[in-house]
Amino acid sequence: MNLLSFPRQAGLVRYAFLFLLCFTDLSALSGCEQNDDAVTQWAADVRAMQRRVGEAERDEDFARAEHELRLLTGARPSVDVALVRPVQQDAYYQLARLSLRQEQPGAARGYADEGLALGRGSTQVPNVFAASLLVVRGQAHEALGAAQEAAQDYHEALLINERLLDLALEEDSL
Amino acid sequence: MTDFEDDLDLGDISPEEREEAAALMAALEREHDGGLDTSEPLVTASLLQYARSSELHQTTHDSVLADILKEARRPEAEPTWWQGWSRWAGAWRWMTAVGAVAVVAFLVVGSGEHPVVQLPGPSIALLQAQASVAAGGDANELDAAMLHYRVELLASLEAGGQ
């Protein structure tokens, strides 16, 4: 053993790096548990924020309600986007309805647009939140005097609604 | 007998060897145009000349030395304990990485058949409210139905995360 030729500093750095890589590899095995924890924590956060939204609306504190709802529209990288998106679209629906109650149809249309931009589903997987967002955007268009756009939104909402109804009835018949 | 044979002690060399050496020495002496023939007979002749006279033309000497060095192998040093350990560490890291990838792939493929969280489907009441508002009905009816669905959605998220 020739300790004089041992690359002491470079060797330590190199093998510390290798050790970290091993640790990283092993920690990947417990990723599912971390994801479950993240979903649980996020769901608790959503419930708490929705409770505060309800309290603000009862107090007619629309600014506080809007602030909480805007927080709900934010992304949560640690949680599967397929779970986060319905919550985000629901928050956009609430924001649009809140704006309509405050007689702000322009803002309502903007929130509905943002919610619909997250996805409208498909024929196979119709999106119930997209249908509600189209309905509320139709109301905003009506308030803005855009009857044709309102009719288009209502029509599209009814197409999604019909498909959802078909699927619900199929499930009931099974 | 040629001139170069005069300089050599050829007592133990057979006539065939002498002829071959003479031919090769002649080729060595030519070294025409400044170039050097590096064929094996020429090298042999050079070595014979060196053995007999302990002298070698410098260019030939360099050529022979270059050939020897080209063929020579550097002796492998005995690996130290640190180098041996490092090889095992590298192998361990690769085995760990491959194992982790296999487990993750298994979990991903397996989870495709069993979704972690199943979101609830909309109720008939919610769908009726949507259709009603789209036809000019009361929007508060849709708000109430959405609130009810929201409660179900949050319950399923909380249950799915545990």
XYZ file of C-alpha atoms in Angstrom:
336
model
C 0.000 0.000 0.000
C 1.558 3.234 -1.133
C -0.046 6.032 0.810
C 2.257 8.609 -0.742
C 0.694 8.000 -4.165
C -2.862 8.079 -2.812
C -4.761 11.033 -4.373
C -6.211 12.043 -1.068
C -8.234 15.198 -1.797
C -9.361 14.323 -5.308
C -10.271 10.814 -4.177
C -12.373 11.996 -1.265
C -14.332 14.429 -3.412
C -14.864 11.821 -6.090
C -16.115 9.128 -3.724
C -18.243 11.519 -1.745
C -19.942 12.288 -5.069
C -20.371 8.571 -5.766
C -21.869 8.076 -2.308
C -24.363 10.866 -2.957
C -25.326 9.242 -6.238
C -25.934 5.945 -4.457
C -28.048 7.711 -1.871
C -30.003 9.461 -4.617
C -30.628 6.166 -6.372
C -31.889 4.557 -3.201
C -34.068 7.516 -2.287
C -35.858 7.130 -5.625
C -37.327 3.901 -4.272
C -39.313 5.803 -1.649
C -40.716 8.337 -4.131
C -44.214 6.889 -4.025
C -44.542 7.421 -0.288
C -43.411 11.012 -0.681
C -45.985 11.533 -3.439
C -48.777 10.149 -1.243
C -47.743 12.542 1.503
C -47.710 15.426 -0.956
C -51.232 14.612 -2.186
C -52.536 14.341 1.357
C -50.956 17.653 2.365
C -52.165 19.364 -0.786
C -55.741 18.066 -0.352
C -55.733 19.389 3.219
C -54.499 22.762 1.953
C -57.241 22.883 -0.685
C -59.931 22.083 1.886
C -58.619 24.809 4.207
C -58.524 27.381 1.405
C -62.047 26.471 0.259
C -63.253 26.883 3.839
C -61.714 30.373 3.936
C -63.336 31.183 0.572
C -66.735 30.197 1.983
C -66.176 32.318 5.092
C -65.119 35.331 3.010
C -68.166 35.026 0.763
C -70.481 34.819 3.777
C -68.782 37.957 5.104
C -69.147 39.484 1.620
C -65.388 40.059 1.676
C -64.977 39.419 -2.038
C -61.359 40.586 -2.164
C -60.341 37.964 0.413
C -62.342 35.308 -1.398
C -60.674 36.221 -4.672
C -57.239 36.100 -3.042
C -57.848 32.587 -1.693
C -59.228 31.395 -5.013
C -56.226 32.762 -6.859
C -54.023 30.694 -4.565
C -56.029 27.636 -5.552
C -55.349 28.236 -9.226
C -51.608 27.900 -8.644
C -49.690 24.816 -9.724
C -48.446 22.223 -7.221
C -45.390 20.546 -8.807
C -45.232 17.795 -6.193
C -48.731 16.546 -7.091
C -49.889 14.859 -10.286
C -51.262 17.465 -12.677
C -54.284 15.240 -13.370
C -55.315 15.790 -9.744
C -54.432 19.474 -9.558
C -56.183 20.519 -12.776
C -59.776 19.859 -11.596
C -59.114 21.924 -8.471
C -57.646 24.738 -10.554
C -60.559 24.727 -12.999
C -63.043 24.679 -10.140
C -61.299 27.723 -8.638
C -61.519 29.526 -11.983
C -65.256 28.713 -12.109
C -65.673 30.219 -8.637
C -63.641 33.293 -9.594
C -65.804 33.816 -12.688
C -69.001 33.442 -10.666
C -67.618 35.835 -8.035
C -66.871 38.406 -10.747
C -70.384 38.074 -12.197
C -71.911 38.645 -8.758
C -69.805 41.793 -8.554
C -71.097 42.770 -12.009
C -67.687 42.397 -13.638
C -68.463 40.294 -16.723
C -65.154 41.151 -18.385
C -63.210 39.721 -15.472
C -65.576 36.733 -15.387
C -64.873 35.999 -19.038
C -61.131 36.284 -18.409
C -61.234 33.792 -15.524
C -63.344 31.396 -17.594
C -60.847 31.661 -20.439
C -57.989 30.811 -18.087
C -59.837 27.828 -16.711
C -60.723 26.519 -20.149
C -57.119 26.943 -21.260
C -56.200 24.171 -18.804
C -58.226 21.665 -20.846
C -61.668 20.802 -22.131
C -61.449 17.026 -22.025
C -62.362 14.821 -24.950
C -65.234 12.751 -26.259
C -63.933 9.753 -24.322
C -63.132 11.742 -21.189
C -65.483 14.735 -21.038
C -64.592 17.412 -18.509
C -67.377 18.467 -16.136
C -65.476 21.606 -15.090
C -65.088 22.662 -18.722
C -68.880 22.446 -19.103
C -69.428 24.640 -16.041
C -66.778 27.123 -17.237
C -68.481 27.355 -20.635
C -71.810 28.012 -18.928
C -70.403 30.820 -16.800
C -68.539 32.290 -19.780
C -71.817 32.230 -21.689
C -73.352 34.249 -18.874
C -70.431 36.694 -19.061
C -70.899 37.049 -22.826
C -74.611 37.670 -22.293
C -73.817 40.403 -19.767
C -71.386 41.915 -22.262
C -74.029 41.852 -24.989
C -72.244 39.200 -27.053
C -75.251 36.992 -27.731
C -73.637 34.913 -30.474
C -70.592 34.033 -28.381
C -72.890 33.230 -25.480
C -74.928 30.864 -27.641
C -71.761 29.128 -28.849
C -70.578 28.605 -25.269
C -73.950 27.257 -24.130
C -74.061 24.915 -27.121
C -70.594 23.557 -26.430
C -71.429 23.178 -22.741
C -74.533 21.199 -23.602
C -72.534 18.855 -25.883
C -70.136 18.052 -23.033
C -73.058 17.804 -20.619
C -74.843 15.345 -22.890
C -71.780 13.127 -23.114
C -71.343 13.222 -19.327
C -74.977 12.308 -18.899
C -74.592 9.344 -21.255
C -71.610 8.073 -19.265
C -73.448 8.560 -15.948
C -76.451 6.623 -17.215
C -74.169 3.856 -18.559
C -72.554 3.511 -15.131
C -75.956 3.377 -13.446
C -77.129 0.626 -15.786
C -74.086 -1.582 -15.008
C 35.651 -12.234 -49.827
C 34.193 -8.736 -49.623
C 35.456 -5.780 -47.662
C 32.945 -6.054 -44.895
C 33.720 -9.757 -44.460
C 37.222 -8.720 -43.571
C 35.884 -6.880 -40.558
C 33.880 -9.804 -39.225
C 34.849 -12.988 -37.463
C 32.949 -15.541 -39.514
C 34.399 -18.649 -37.962
C 31.130 -20.062 -36.565
C 28.848 -18.998 -39.411
C 27.725 -21.455 -42.060
C 28.126 -20.587 -45.757
C 24.360 -20.068 -46.102
C 24.322 -17.691 -43.194
C 27.325 -15.914 -44.587
C 25.646 -15.412 -47.951
C 22.488 -14.153 -46.326
C 24.419 -11.824 -44.082
C 26.457 -10.551 -47.007
C 23.318 -9.785 -48.984
C 21.739 -8.091 -46.042
C 24.835 -6.099 -45.238
C 24.964 -4.951 -48.824
C 21.391 -3.754 -48.511
C 22.295 -2.015 -45.279
C 25.250 -0.286 -46.840
C 23.150 1.037 -49.720
C 20.650 3.127 -47.713
C 20.102 4.911 -50.988
C 18.306 8.267 -51.237
C 18.590 8.826 -47.516
C 15.674 6.450 -46.858
C 15.959 3.467 -44.583
C 14.613 0.019 -45.413
C 12.946 -1.287 -42.311
C 12.407 -4.818 -43.534
C 13.136 -7.651 -41.155
C 16.250 -8.947 -43.025
C 17.785 -5.517 -42.837
C 17.202 -5.328 -39.128
C 18.724 -8.769 -38.724
C 21.750 -7.657 -40.687
C 22.037 -4.590 -38.537
C 21.961 -6.697 -35.420
C 24.573 -9.030 -36.870
C 26.760 -6.082 -37.619
C 26.271 -4.745 -34.144
C 27.095 -8.134 -32.628
C 30.291 -8.375 -34.576
C 31.605 -4.864 -34.412
C 29.690 -3.340 -31.470
C 28.914 -0.449 -33.770
C 25.687 0.454 -35.514
C 24.880 3.193 -37.902
C 22.982 5.889 -35.955
C 19.959 5.903 -38.303
C 19.685 2.134 -38.126
C 20.116 2.251 -34.375
C 17.219 4.688 -34.068
C 15.031 2.595 -36.340
C 15.667 -0.612 -34.431
C 15.124 1.141 -31.121
C 11.839 2.607 -32.346
C 10.660 -0.856 -33.408
C 11.566 -2.331 -30.058
C 9.825 0.415 -28.153
C 6.766 0.085 -30.359
C 6.464 -3.608 -29.576
C 7.255 -3.190 -25.904
C 4.407 -3.077 -23.340
C 4.355 -1.011 -20.248
C 4.344 -3.312 -17.236
C 1.007 -3.209 -15.385
C 1.318 -1.920 -11.873
C -0.216 -3.911 -9.049
C -3.533 -2.167 -8.191
C -3.535 -0.471 -4.823
C -6.203 -1.187 -2.207
C -7.784 2.142 -3.076
C -8.069 1.357 -6.786
C -9.555 -2.042 -6.004
C -12.102 -0.527 -3.663
C -13.007 2.154 -6.201
C -13.839 -0.495 -8.783
C -16.218 -2.147 -6.351
C -17.755 1.236 -5.527
C -18.392 1.919 -9.198
C -19.934 -1.491 -9.692
C -22.150 -0.987 -6.638
C -23.350 2.362 -7.940
C -24.297 0.897 -11.284
C -26.088 -2.033 -9.685
C -28.017 0.352 -7.458
C -28.982 2.583 -10.366
C -30.143 -0.335 -12.511
C -32.123 -1.749 -9.582
C -33.770 1.608 -8.905
C -34.746 1.988 -12.558
C -36.217 -1.516 -12.583
C -38.273 -0.877 -9.443
C -39.527 2.496 -10.687
C -40.438 1.002 -14.070
C -42.305 -1.796 -12.315
C -44.220 0.691 -10.176
C -45.066 2.901 -13.153
C -46.320 -0.024 -15.241
C -48.238 -1.423 -12.285
C -49.811 1.900 -11.413
C -51.178 2.206 -14.945
C -53.743 -0.478 -14.210
C -54.711 0.852 -10.785
C -54.977 4.658 -10.613
C -53.913 6.035 -7.257
C -56.815 8.476 -6.968
C -60.148 7.938 -8.719
C -61.998 11.225 -9.087
C -65.763 10.997 -8.564
C -68.031 11.317 -11.549
C -70.488 14.217 -11.655
C -73.906 13.630 -10.198
C -77.077 13.699 -12.283
C -78.133 16.771 -10.284
C -74.988 18.650 -11.352
C -75.520 17.755 -15.001
C -79.158 18.832 -14.824
C -78.094 22.143 -13.264
C -75.581 22.745 -16.050
C -78.203 22.081 -18.702
C -80.726 24.249 -16.891
C -78.406 27.281 -16.637
C -77.297 26.862 -20.248
C -80.998 27.109 -21.146
C -81.440 30.304 -19.122
C -82.062 28.876 -15.644
C -80.931 30.111 -12.227
C -77.127 30.187 -11.908
C -77.340 29.681 -8.130
C -78.634 26.184 -8.829
C -75.369 25.386 -10.618
C -73.352 26.961 -7.776
C -75.045 24.686 -5.254
C -74.455 21.589 -7.379
C -70.823 22.546 -7.920
C -70.372 23.035 -4.161
C -71.723 19.549 -3.523
C -69.415 18.051 -6.169
C -66.486 19.999 -4.706
C -67.014 18.347 -1.333
C -66.994 14.899 -2.968
C -63.890 15.774 -4.954
C -61.939 16.890 -1.877
C -63.002 13.798 0.040
C -61.735 11.546 -2.741
C -58.440 13.454 -2.943
C -57.883 13.140 0.788
C -58.783 9.460 0.750
C -56.580 8.760 -2.272
C -53.558 10.436 -0.766
C -53.533 8.184 2.303
